[in-house]
mmCIF file of C-alpha atoms (C1' of nucleotides) in Angstrom:
data_model
loop_
_atom_site.group_PDB
_atom_site.id
_atom_site.type_symbol
_atom_site.label_atom_id
_atom_site.label_comp_id
_atom_site.label_asym_id
_atom_site.label_seq_id
_atom_site.Cartn_x
_atom_site.Cartn_y
_atom_site.Cartn_z
ATOM 1 C CA MET A 1 20.478 17.111 20.454
ATOM 2 C CA ARG A 2 21.452 17.427 16.826
ATOM 3 C CA TRP A 3 20.923 14.480 14.523
ATOM 4 C CA ASP A 4 24.610 14.558 13.594
ATOM 5 C CA ASP A 5 25.504 13.609 17.140
ATOM 6 C CA ILE A 6 23.536 10.377 17.326
ATOM 7 C CA ASP A 7 26.589 8.313 16.453
ATOM 8 C CA LYS A 8 27.977 9.337 19.849
ATOM 9 C CA GLN A 9 25.122 7.662 21.685
ATOM 10 C CA ILE A 10 25.750 4.420 23.504
ATOM 11 C CA CYS A 11 23.107 2.686 21.446
ATOM 12 C CA SER A 12 23.627 0.334 18.542
ATOM 13 C CA VAL A 13 20.454 1.389 16.796
ATOM 14 C CA ALA A 14 21.503 5.029 16.912
ATOM 15 C CA ARG A 15 24.961 4.159 15.625
ATOM 16 C CA ALA A 16 23.531 2.093 12.815
ATOM 17 C CA LEU A 17 21.180 4.909 11.862
ATOM 18 C CA SER A 18 24.056 7.367 11.767
ATOM 19 C CA VAL A 19 25.226 5.377 8.723
ATOM 20 C CA VAL A 20 21.996 4.218 7.082
ATOM 21 C CA GLY A 21 19.398 6.532 8.610
ATOM 22 C CA GLU A 22 19.406 9.316 6.063
ATOM 23 C CA ARG A 23 16.873 9.751 3.297
ATOM 24 C CA TRP A 24 17.554 7.510 0.294
ATOM 25 C CA THR A 25 20.384 5.537 1.873
ATOM 26 C CA MET A 26 18.339 2.402 2.479
ATOM 27 C CA LEU A 27 16.858 2.583 -0.999
ATOM 28 C CA ILE A 28 20.335 2.843 -2.479
ATOM 29 C CA LEU A 29 21.267 -0.278 -0.541
ATOM 30 C CA ARG A 30 18.114 -2.078 -1.634
ATOM 31 C CA ASP A 31 19.155 -1.437 -5.213
ATOM 32 C CA ALA A 32 22.700 -2.549 -4.437
ATOM 33 C CA PHE A 33 21.366 -5.865 -3.120
ATOM 34 C CA LEU A 34 19.351 -6.257 -6.313
ATOM 35 C CA GLY A 35 22.549 -5.843 -8.321
ATOM 36 C CA THR A 36 22.737 -2.152 -9.183
ATOM 37 C CA ARG A 37 26.307 -0.885 -9.263
ATOM 38 C CA ARG A 38 26.662 2.196 -11.405
ATOM 39 C CA PHE A 39 25.902 5.790 -10.682
ATOM 40 C CA ASP A 40 23.443 6.229 -13.500
ATOM 41 C CA GLN A 41 21.608 3.006 -12.739
ATOM 42 C CA PHE A 42 21.066 4.113 -9.184
ATOM 43 C CA GLN A 43 19.981 7.501 -10.373
ATOM 44 C CA SER A 44 17.417 6.334 -12.866
ATOM 45 C CA ASN A 45 16.060 3.529 -10.641
ATOM 46 C CA LEU A 46 15.621 5.800 -7.645
ATOM 47 C CA GLY A 47 14.800 9.181 -9.125
ATOM 48 C CA ILE A 48 17.179 10.753 -6.602
ATOM 49 C CA THR A 49 19.079 13.840 -7.739
ATOM 50 C CA ARG A 50 22.670 13.363 -8.836
ATOM 51 C CA HIS A 51 23.853 15.660 -6.106
ATOM 52 C CA ARG A 52 22.190 13.707 -3.332
ATOM 53 C CA LEU A 53 23.224 10.361 -4.824
ATOM 54 C CA SER A 54 26.831 11.449 -5.035
ATOM 55 C CA GLU A 55 26.768 12.540 -1.419
ATOM 56 C CA ARG A 56 25.128 9.356 -0.148
ATOM 57 C CA LEU A 57 27.393 7.028 -2.114
ATOM 58 C CA GLY A 58 30.403 8.953 -0.847
ATOM 59 C CA LYS A 59 29.298 8.559 2.745
ATOM 60 C CA LEU A 60 28.610 4.842 2.326
ATOM 61 C CA VAL A 61 32.095 4.419 0.860
ATOM 62 C CA ASP A 62 33.627 6.415 3.726
ATOM 63 C CA GLN A 63 31.799 4.201 6.201
ATOM 64 C CA GLY A 64 32.955 1.004 4.517
ATOM 65 C CA VAL A 65 29.498 -0.148 3.439
ATOM 66 C CA LEU A 66 30.338 0.154 -0.257
ATOM 67 C CA VAL A 67 33.637 0.099 -2.144
ATOM 68 C CA LYS A 68 34.506 1.798 -5.381
ATOM 69 C CA VAL A 69 35.874 -0.747 -7.835
ATOM 70 C CA PRO A 70 37.272 0.434 -11.187
ATOM 71 C CA TYR A 71 35.686 -1.284 -14.153
ATOM 72 C CA HIS A 72 37.127 0.860 -16.926
ATOM 73 C CA ASP A 73 40.207 3.015 -17.496
ATOM 74 C CA ARG A 74 40.298 5.895 -19.912
ATOM 75 C CA PRO A 75 37.969 7.298 -18.747
ATOM 76 C CA LEU A 76 38.374 5.968 -15.227
ATOM 77 C CA ARG A 77 35.016 4.617 -14.071
ATOM 78 C CA HIS A 78 34.090 2.997 -10.823
ATOM 79 C CA GLU A 79 31.225 0.877 -9.721
ATOM 80 C CA TYR A 80 29.914 0.601 -6.179
ATOM 81 C CA ARG A 81 29.801 -2.788 -4.533
ATOM 82 C CA LEU A 82 28.656 -3.985 -1.163
ATOM 83 C CA THR A 83 31.399 -4.884 1.292
ATOM 84 C CA ARG A 84 30.963 -7.504 3.996
ATOM 85 C CA LYS A 85 29.833 -4.691 6.263
ATOM 86 C CA GLY A 86 27.272 -3.744 3.633
ATOM 87 C CA LEU A 87 26.127 -7.341 3.183
ATOM 88 C CA GLY A 88 25.541 -7.369 6.927
ATOM 89 C CA LEU A 89 22.585 -5.070 6.343
ATOM 90 C CA TYR A 90 20.690 -7.796 4.505
ATOM 91 C CA PRO A 91 18.519 -8.719 7.507
ATOM 92 C CA VAL A 92 17.570 -5.075 8.001
ATOM 93 C CA LEU A 93 16.432 -4.698 4.416
ATOM 94 C CA MET A 94 14.625 -8.018 4.282
ATOM 95 C CA SER A 95 12.828 -7.228 7.538
ATOM 96 C CA LEU A 96 11.790 -3.847 6.193
ATOM 97 C CA ALA A 97 10.585 -5.447 2.972
ATOM 98 C CA ARG A 98 8.582 -8.054 4.810
ATOM 99 C CA TRP A 99 6.977 -5.430 7.053
ATOM 100 C CA GLY A 100 6.125 -3.396 3.974
ATOM 101 C CA ASP A 101 4.622 -6.485 2.356
ATOM 102 C CA GLU A 102 2.480 -7.242 5.367
ATOM 103 C CA TRP A 103 1.381 -3.815 6.505
ATOM 104 C CA MET A 104 1.702 -1.423 3.591
ATOM 105 C CA ASP A 105 0.229 -3.617 0.906
ATOM 106 C CA LYS A 106 -2.230 -1.799 -1.301
ATOM 107 C CA GLY A 107 -4.152 -4.906 -2.224
ATOM 108 C CA GLU A 108 -2.061 -6.085 -5.162
ATOM 109 C CA GLY A 109 0.216 -8.433 -3.240
ATOM 110 C CA ALA A 110 3.977 -8.239 -2.848
ATOM 111 C CA PRO A 111 6.156 -6.591 -5.516
ATOM 112 C CA LEU A 112 8.890 -9.199 -5.120
ATOM 113 C CA GLU A 113 8.999 -12.725 -3.816
ATOM 114 C CA TYR A 114 12.121 -14.494 -2.673
ATOM 115 C CA ILE A 115 13.236 -18.008 -3.486
ATOM 116 C CA HIS A 116 15.677 -19.575 -1.041
ATOM 117 C CA GLN A 117 17.856 -21.534 -3.429
ATOM 118 C CA ARG A 118 19.238 -23.763 -0.705
ATOM 119 C CA CYS A 119 15.820 -25.292 -0.076
ATOM 120 C CA GLY A 120 14.030 -24.234 -3.225
ATOM 121 C CA HIS A 121 11.020 -22.673 -1.534
ATOM 122 C CA MET A 122 9.541 -19.218 -1.463
ATOM 123 C CA THR A 123 10.733 -17.863 1.858
ATOM 124 C CA ARG A 124 9.297 -15.472 4.402
ATOM 125 C CA PRO A 125 12.352 -14.168 6.237
ATOM 126 C CA THR A 126 11.904 -14.747 9.962
ATOM 127 C CA LEU A 127 13.946 -13.464 12.882
ATOM 128 C CA THR A 128 14.888 -16.313 15.162
ATOM 129 C CA CYS A 129 16.913 -17.006 18.270
ATOM 130 C CA SER A 130 20.478 -18.097 17.564
ATOM 131 C CA GLU A 131 20.305 -20.561 20.475
ATOM 132 C CA CYS A 132 16.939 -22.295 20.219
ATOM 133 C CA ALA A 133 15.945 -21.361 16.639
ATOM 134 C CA GLU A 134 12.445 -20.300 17.695
ATOM 135 C CA PRO A 135 11.039 -17.080 16.193
ATOM 136 C CA LEU A 136 11.883 -14.112 18.404
ATOM 137 C CA ARG A 137 8.834 -12.397 19.841
ATOM 138 C CA PRO A 138 9.339 -9.080 21.617
ATOM 139 C CA GLU A 139 7.472 -10.184 24.759
ATOM 140 C CA GLU A 140 9.838 -13.113 25.176
ATOM 141 C CA VAL A 141 13.055 -11.148 24.958
ATOM 142 C CA ARG A 142 14.415 -9.248 27.926
ATOM 143 C CA PRO A 143 17.196 -6.736 27.423
ATOM 144 C CA ARG A 144 19.932 -6.349 30.012
ATOM 145 C CA LEU A 145 22.946 -4.107 30.286
ATOM 146 C CA GLY A 146 25.861 -5.191 28.158
ATOM 147 C CA PRO A 147 29.559 -4.508 28.617
ATOM 148 C CA ALA A 148 29.388 -0.975 27.209
ATOM 149 C CA LEU A 149 26.844 0.164 29.805
ATOM 150 C CA GLN A 150 28.349 -1.459 32.870
ATOM 151 C CA ASP A 151 31.108 1.117 33.016
ATOM 152 C CA PRO A 152 30.446 3.147 36.215
ATOM 153 C CA ASN A 153 31.728 6.453 34.838
ATOM 154 C CA LEU A 154 29.282 7.013 32.031
ATOM 155 C CA PRO A 155 28.707 10.459 30.609
ATOM 156 C CA PRO A 156 25.815 11.932 32.606
ATOM 157 C CA GLN A 157 23.362 12.395 29.736
ATOM 158 C CA GLN A 158 23.396 8.634 29.194
ATOM 159 C CA ALA A 159 22.353 7.883 32.745
ATOM 160 C CA SER A 160 18.693 7.473 31.844
ATOM 161 C CA LEU A 161 19.590 4.602 29.556
ATOM 162 C CA LYS A 162 20.636 2.572 32.555
ATOM 163 C CA LYS A 163 17.051 2.140 33.617
ATOM 164 C CA ILE A 164 15.614 -0.430 31.256
ATOM 165 C CA PRO A 165 11.883 -0.672 31.680
ATOM 166 C CA SER A 166 10.375 -4.063 31.014
ATOM 167 C CA LEU A 167 8.274 -4.466 27.962
ATOM 168 C CA SER A 168 4.616 -4.951 28.748
ATOM 169 C CA LYS A 169 1.558 -5.594 26.687
ATOM 170 C CA PRO A 170 0.788 -3.175 23.912
ATOM 171 C CA ALA A 171 -2.620 -2.047 22.777
ATOM 172 C CA GLY A 172 -4.136 -2.928 19.425
ATOM 173 C CA MET B 1 11.416 12.481 -7.330
ATOM 174 C CA ARG B 2 10.503 13.995 -4.024
ATOM 175 C CA TRP B 3 11.005 11.968 -0.886
ATOM 176 C CA ASP B 4 7.337 12.425 0.000
ATOM 177 C CA ASP B 5 6.373 10.403 -3.042
ATOM 178 C CA ILE B 6 8.244 7.228 -2.171
ATOM 179 C CA ASP B 7 5.131 5.637 -0.690
ATOM 180 C CA LYS B 8 3.768 5.523 -4.229
ATOM 181 C CA GLN B 9 6.596 3.274 -5.404
ATOM 182 C CA ILE B 10 5.871 -0.367 -6.063
ATOM 183 C CA CYS B 11 8.482 -1.394 -3.514
ATOM 184 C CA SER B 12 7.899 -2.644 -0.004
ATOM 185 C CA VAL B 13 11.118 -1.149 1.306
ATOM 186 C CA ALA B 14 10.153 2.264 -0.009
ATOM 187 C CA ARG B 15 6.672 1.969 1.467
ATOM 188 C CA ALA B 16 8.063 0.918 4.822
ATOM 189 C CA LEU B 17 10.474 3.821 4.799
ATOM 190 C CA SER B 18 7.667 6.244 4.056
ATOM 191 C CA VAL B 19 6.473 5.423 7.584
ATOM 192 C CA VAL B 20 9.669 4.799 9.539
ATOM 193 C CA GLY B 21 12.322 6.400 7.345
ATOM 194 C CA GLU B 22 12.404 9.882 8.793
ATOM 195 C CA ARG B 23 14.941 11.128 11.277
ATOM 196 C CA TRP B 24 14.223 10.061 14.844
ATOM 197 C CA THR B 25 11.338 7.755 14.010
ATOM 198 C CA MET B 26 13.310 4.545 14.490
ATOM 199 C CA LEU B 27 14.803 5.839 17.705
ATOM 200 C CA ILE B 28 11.343 6.659 19.004
ATOM 201 C CA LEU B 29 10.330 3.091 18.214
ATOM 202 C CA ARG B 30 13.445 1.689 19.850
ATOM 203 C CA ASP B 31 12.432 3.506 23.022
ATOM 204 C CA ALA B 32 8.860 2.285 22.648
ATOM 205 C CA PHE B 33 10.119 -1.321 22.489
ATOM 206 C CA LEU B 34 12.124 -0.687 25.644
ATOM 207 C CA GLY B 35 8.957 0.463 27.403
ATOM 208 C CA THR B 36 8.861 4.232 26.975
ATOM 209 C CA ARG B 37 5.314 5.535 26.614
ATOM 210 C CA ARG B 38 5.048 9.167 27.611
ATOM 211 C CA PHE B 39 5.885 12.295 25.743
ATOM 212 C CA ASP B 40 8.341 13.592 28.303
ATOM 213 C CA GLN B 41 10.114 10.263 28.641
ATOM 214 C CA PHE B 42 10.684 10.114 24.907
ATOM 215 C CA GLN B 43 11.827 13.680 24.903
ATOM 216 C CA SER B 44 14.391 13.339 27.647
ATOM 217 C CA ASN B 45 15.673 9.942 26.484
ATOM 218 C CA LEU B 46 16.131 11.056 22.908
ATOM 219 C CA GLY B 47 17.044 14.709 23.174
ATOM 220 C CA ILE B 48 14.690 15.427 20.269
ATOM 221 C CA THR B 49 12.854 18.751 20.312
ATOM 222 C CA ARG B 50 9.239 18.768 21.499
ATOM 223 C CA HIS B 51 8.094 20.050 18.163
ATOM 224 C CA ARG B 52 9.707 17.241 16.202
ATOM 225 C CA LEU B 53 8.632 14.605 18.697
ATOM 226 C CA SER B 54 5.039 15.778 18.536
ATOM 227 C CA GLU B 55 5.112 15.607 14.760
ATOM 228 C CA ARG B 56 6.683 12.133 14.606
ATOM 229 C CA LEU B 57 4.382 10.648 17.240
ATOM 230 C CA GLY B 58 1.415 12.102 15.394
ATOM 231 C CA LYS B 59 2.489 10.506 12.145
ATOM 232 C CA LEU B 60 3.091 7.131 13.784
ATOM 233 C CA VAL B 61 -0.388 7.294 15.300
ATOM 234 C CA ASP B 62 -1.885 8.267 11.924
ATOM 235 C CA GLN B 63 -0.139 5.311 10.333
ATOM 236 C CA GLY B 64 -1.362 2.896 12.987
ATOM 237 C CA VAL B 65 2.076 2.077 14.406
ATOM 238 C CA LEU B 66 1.278 3.623 17.785
ATOM 239 C CA VAL B 67 -2.029 4.262 19.571
ATOM 240 C CA LYS B 68 -2.847 6.979 22.069
ATOM 241 C CA VAL B 69 -4.263 5.420 25.221
ATOM 242 C CA PRO B 70 -5.634 7.663 27.991
ATOM 243 C CA TYR B 71 -4.100 6.956 31.370
ATOM 244 C CA HIS B 72 -5.494 9.928 33.276
ATOM 245 C CA ASP B 73 -8.552 12.208 33.092
ATOM 246 C CA ARG B 74 -8.630 15.755 34.423
ATOM 247 C CA PRO B 75 -6.219 16.655 32.943
ATOM 248 C CA LEU B 76 -6.579 14.247 30.056
ATOM 249 C CA ARG B 77 -3.260 12.537 29.423
ATOM 250 C CA HIS B 78 -2.368 9.929 26.844
ATOM 251 C CA GLU B 79 0.440 7.486 26.453
ATOM 252 C CA TYR B 80 1.723 6.001 23.226
ATOM 253 C CA ARG B 81 1.763 2.252 22.803
ATOM 254 C CA LEU B 82 2.854 -0.019 20.009
ATOM 255 C CA THR B 83 0.074 -1.615 17.992
ATOM 256 C CA ARG B 84 0.453 -4.985 16.299
ATOM 257 C CA LYS B 85 1.624 -3.128 13.242
ATOM 258 C CA GLY B 86 4.225 -1.433 15.411
ATOM 259 C CA LEU B 87 5.282 -4.702 17.020
ATOM 260 C CA GLY B 88 5.851 -5.994 13.503
ATOM 261 C CA LEU B 89 8.866 -3.703 13.302
ATOM 262 C CA TYR B 90 10.709 -5.704 15.944
ATOM 263 C CA PRO B 91 12.831 -7.633 13.425
ATOM 264 C CA VAL B 92 13.866 -4.385 11.759
ATOM 265 C CA LEU B 93 15.022 -2.850 15.030
ATOM 266 C CA MET B 94 16.753 -5.980 16.257
ATOM 267 C CA SER B 95 18.554 -6.370 12.933
ATOM 268 C CA LEU B 96 19.671 -2.769 13.072
ATOM 269 C CA ALA B 97 20.850 -3.226 16.647
ATOM 270 C CA ARG B 98 22.787 -6.348 15.784
ATOM 271 C CA TRP B 99 24.444 -4.661 12.826
ATOM 272 C CA GLY B 100 25.354 -1.742 15.052
ATOM 273 C CA ASP B 101 26.800 -4.155 17.616
ATOM 274 C CA GLU B 102 28.908 -5.924 15.031
ATOM 275 C CA TRP B 103 30.084 -3.108 12.823
ATOM 276 C CA MET B 104 29.823 0.148 14.768
ATOM 277 C CA ASP B 105 31.270 -1.078 18.041
ATOM 278 C CA LYS B 106 33.774 1.306 19.536
ATOM 279 C CA GLY B 107 35.639 -1.373 21.426
ATOM 280 C CA GLU B 108 33.529 -1.459 24.580
ATOM 281 C CA GLY B 109 31.196 -4.249 23.533
ATOM 282 C CA ALA B 110 27.436 -4.106 23.095
ATOM 283 C CA PRO B 111 25.316 -1.611 25.059
ATOM 284 C CA LEU B 112 22.511 -4.123 25.541
ATOM 285 C CA GLU B 113 22.310 -7.890 25.484
ATOM 286 C CA TYR B 114 19.126 -9.855 24.968
ATOM 287 C CA ILE B 115 17.929 -12.858 26.902
ATOM 288 C CA HIS B 116 15.446 -15.085 25.125
ATOM 289 C CA GLN B 117 13.221 -16.079 28.011
ATOM 290 C CA ARG B 118 11.787 -19.039 26.192
ATOM 291 C CA CYS B 119 15.173 -20.797 26.108
ATOM 292 C CA GLY B 120 16.999 -18.796 28.736
ATOM 293 C CA HIS B 121 20.030 -17.957 26.628
ATOM 294 C CA MET B 122 21.597 -14.772 25.418
ATOM 295 C CA THR B 123 20.423 -14.563 21.835
ATOM 296 C CA ARG B 124 21.903 -13.197 18.638
ATOM 297 C CA PRO B 125 18.857 -12.496 16.469
ATOM 298 C CA THR B 126 19.276 -14.292 13.148
ATOM 299 C CA LEU B 127 17.251 -13.993 9.973
ATOM 300 C CA THR B 128 16.246 -17.417 8.751
ATOM 301 C CA CYS B 129 14.194 -19.057 6.035
ATOM 302 C CA SER B 130 10.625 -19.756 7.060
ATOM 303 C CA GLU B 131 10.723 -23.052 5.125
ATOM 304 C CA CYS B 132 14.047 -24.684 5.959
ATOM 305 C CA ALA B 133 15.068 -22.640 9.028
ATOM 306 C CA GLU B 134 18.584 -22.069 7.697
ATOM 307 C CA PRO B 135 20.072 -18.568 8.049
ATOM 308 C CA LEU B 136 19.281 -16.486 4.978
ATOM 309 C CA ARG B 137 22.367 -15.447 3.042
ATOM 310 C CA PRO B 138 21.955 -12.892 0.269
ATOM 311 C CA GLU B 139 23.767 -15.043 -2.301
ATOM 312 C CA GLU B 140 21.328 -17.882 -1.735
ATOM 313 C CA VAL B 141 18.158 -15.872 -2.207
ATOM 314 C CA ARG B 142 16.823 -15.042 -5.638
ATOM 315 C CA PRO B 143 14.117 -12.419 -6.008
ATOM 316 C CA ARG B 144 11.387 -12.863 -8.590
ATOM 317 C CA LEU B 145 8.430 -10.759 -9.625
ATOM 318 C CA GLY B 146 5.491 -10.988 -7.260
ATOM 319 C CA PRO B 147 1.802 -10.388 -7.952
ATOM 320 C CA ALA B 148 2.083 -6.612 -7.789
ATOM 321 C CA LEU B 149 4.636 -6.466 -10.602
ATOM 322 C CA GLN B 150 3.080 -8.962 -12.982
ATOM 323 C CA ASP B 151 0.401 -6.498 -14.025
ATOM 324 C CA PRO B 152 1.137 -5.696 -17.699
ATOM 325 C CA ASN B 153 0.001 -2.065 -17.532
ATOM 326 C CA LEU B 154 2.478 -0.684 -15.065
ATOM 327 C CA PRO B 155 3.207 3.025 -14.843
ATOM 328 C CA PRO B 156 6.139 3.631 -17.213
ATOM 329 C CA GLN B 157 8.595 4.935 -14.615
ATOM 330 C CA GLN B 158 8.406 1.595 -12.854
ATOM 331 C CA ALA B 159 9.416 -0.347 -15.930
ATOM 332 C CA SER B 160 13.066 -0.553 -14.907
ATOM 333 C CA LEU B 161 12.083 -2.427 -11.797
ATOM 334 C CA LYS B 162 10.969 -5.311 -13.977
ATOM 335 C CA LYS B 163 14.546 -6.158 -14.796
ATOM 336 C CA ILE B 164 15.892 -7.817 -11.709
ATOM 337 C CA PRO B 165 19.624 -8.313 -11.999
ATOM 338 C CA SER B 166 21.034 -11.325 -10.227
ATOM 339 C CA LEU B 167 23.159 -10.717 -7.216
ATOM 340 C CA SER B 168 26.791 -11.528 -7.811
ATOM 341 C CA LYS B 169 29.855 -11.513 -5.661
ATOM 342 C CA PRO B 170 30.655 -8.331 -3.774
ATOM 343 C CA ALA B 171 34.101 -6.949 -3.067
ATOM 344 C CA GLY B 172 35.582 -6.617 0.384
ATOM 345 C "C1'" DT C 1 -1.291 33.222 44.757
ATOM 346 C "C1'" DA C 2 2.747 31.334 42.789
ATOM 347 C "C1'" DA C 3 5.328 27.839 41.037
ATOM 348 C "C1'" DC C 4 5.225 23.219 38.843
ATOM 349 C "C1'" DT C 5 4.028 19.353 35.589
ATOM 350 C "C1'" DG C 6 2.671 17.133 31.278
ATOM 351 C "C1'" DG C 7 1.866 17.852 26.679
ATOM 352 C "C1'" DG C 8 1.995 20.316 23.440
ATOM 353 C "C1'" DT C 9 2.342 24.831 19.572
ATOM 354 C "C1'" DT C 10 4.561 29.069 17.508
ATOM 355 C "C1'" DC C 11 8.435 31.380 15.688
ATOM 356 C "C1'" DC C 12 12.704 31.885 13.305
ATOM 357 C "C1'" DA C 13 17.567 31.256 11.773
ATOM 358 C "C1'" DG C 14 20.179 27.858 9.715
ATOM 359 C "C1'" DA C 15 20.781 23.217 7.601
ATOM 360 C "C1'" DT C 16 19.144 20.056 4.028
ATOM 361 C "C1'" DC C 17 16.811 19.032 -0.197
ATOM 362 C "C1'" DG C 18 15.292 18.939 -5.290
ATOM 363 C "C1'" DG C 19 15.827 20.678 -9.904
ATOM 364 C "C1'" DA C 20 18.354 22.467 -13.332
ATOM 365 C "C1'" DA C 21 22.537 24.025 -15.325
ATOM 366 C "C1'" DC C 22 27.348 23.341 -15.830
ATOM 367 C "C1'" DG C 23 31.844 20.813 -16.439
ATOM 368 C "C1'" DA C 24 35.621 17.293 -17.243
ATOM 369 C "C1'" DG C 25 37.270 13.393 -19.614
ATOM 370 C "C1'" DT C 26 36.775 10.437 -23.377
ATOM 371 C "C1'" DA C 27 34.765 8.478 -27.458
ATOM 372 C "C1'" DT C 28 32.218 8.731 -31.974
ATOM 373 C "C1'" DG C 29 30.847 10.510 -36.548
ATOM 374 C "C1'" DG C 30 31.756 13.146 -40.478
ATOM 375 C "C1'" DC D 1 39.358 19.032 -36.809
ATOM 376 C "C1'" DC D 2 34.976 20.060 -34.919
ATOM 377 C "C1'" DA D 3 30.372 18.848 -33.141
ATOM 378 C "C1'" DT D 4 27.968 15.733 -30.463
ATOM 379 C "C1'" DA D 5 27.222 12.439 -26.934
ATOM 380 C "C1'" DC D 6 28.008 9.637 -22.780
ATOM 381 C "C1'" DT D 7 29.269 8.991 -17.843
ATOM 382 C "C1'" DC D 8 29.912 10.789 -13.537
ATOM 383 C "C1'" DG D 9 29.845 14.063 -11.152
ATOM 384 C "C1'" DT D 10 29.695 19.462 -8.973
ATOM 385 C "C1'" DT D 11 27.662 24.214 -8.511
ATOM 386 C "C1'" DC D 12 23.959 27.173 -7.746
ATOM 387 C "C1'" DC D 13 19.531 28.593 -5.951
ATOM 388 C "C1'" DG D 14 14.905 28.657 -4.172
ATOM 389 C "C1'" DA D 15 11.948 25.622 -1.297
ATOM 390 C "C1'" DT D 16 11.505 22.573 2.628
ATOM 391 C "C1'" DC D 17 12.857 20.678 7.038
ATOM 392 C "C1'" DT D 18 15.198 20.954 11.451
ATOM 393 C "C1'" DG D 19 16.694 22.503 16.159
ATOM 394 C "C1'" DG D 20 16.379 25.686 19.942
ATOM 395 C "C1'" DA D 21 13.930 28.605 22.581
ATOM 396 C "C1'" DA D 22 9.805 30.844 23.960
ATOM 397 C "C1'" DC D 23 5.079 30.525 24.737
ATOM 398 C "C1'" DC D 24 0.516 28.328 26.078
ATOM 399 C "C1'" DC D 25 -2.891 25.830 28.707
ATOM 400 C "C1'" DA D 26 -5.142 22.718 32.124
ATOM 401 C "C1'" DG D 27 -4.802 20.971 36.291
ATOM 402 C "C1'" DT D 28 -2.014 20.393 40.913
ATOM 403 C "C1'" DT D 29 0.789 21.068 44.670
ATOM 404 C "C1'" DA D 30 2.409 24.334 48.518
#
DNA sequence: TAACTGGGTTCCAGATCGGAACGAGTATGG
DNA sequence: CCATACTCGTTCCGATCTGGAACCCAGTTA
């Protein structure tokens, strides 16, 4: 299968990655969450080439993750802002950052810390259950078929997805 | 900057992406969390080429995200299991999946649902504050410099990172 | 002996990337 | 009026990465 076809998979992770799974895209969004909005700011913060940046920003705008908002006429200039769809990626980025802090640390500690202004404390973002508020641990979560996979006439290449193996103990 | 150099950035997101940011890697891990362990299973589930799969699995093993565990001698066969470091990526994958469910739905509903066995309910994974347990909203979190960025003799190209703009209201 | 299975590796054409040069629209300085 | 500069891109080209198919190798079944 070609990478370009992953958005056709019946899998939310694959669909999400078809939007944010390319090189640089997540780093562009990280910068957007930290307040970067203009082409040149992105370019100098990231060290990405202009060509690639232009392409990625264009795709994010097409997908509704960013919007172009004019901030100056004559010459017409736009800045790129997160939409609600883009803001929805906050948990993904924070989870990535926390994993990087915990497992890719080079001994100097975390680059950034986060203050939760609502409670005033330094926070460690934690994924929890919406129903019981306990932290979600992979061994305690069991996937089951949702509406999209209960359709009896699935395309044949998706058939293997219907068998969900149960998650058992890992090594390490 | 070349993509291969992003692990040298003083940024946890960049470091995390240096391990899991390549094409297919997250989908391999999604399958691993659903119980896939053997080369051929990954290959047929994902539709990735053997060559690419071999390369990605090798890198994940090198990075300590997966381990090779023998399950058969004569001929020697290994399976790939998540380590604790790999299990640490669960919030990233669940956040991606939830974003895909919410924003990339094609009208048929979610492919998979998740039952939290501890409480017995269908869960919507939510990122919360470790201190006050409230859901983390980007407007309510303020980043500040951590230990790794307080060092006065930073490499010059990282200087721009020291200016953290505050997050203001998005459009959309 | 032949075909099959699991787990790869080799090869190559085509897609993607990074770096540098180029360009358009507008402002600034003299 | 002309040169220069700034912002936000686009074009071009050589290098790298990717996907598809073929090949390999150690056992195993028939």
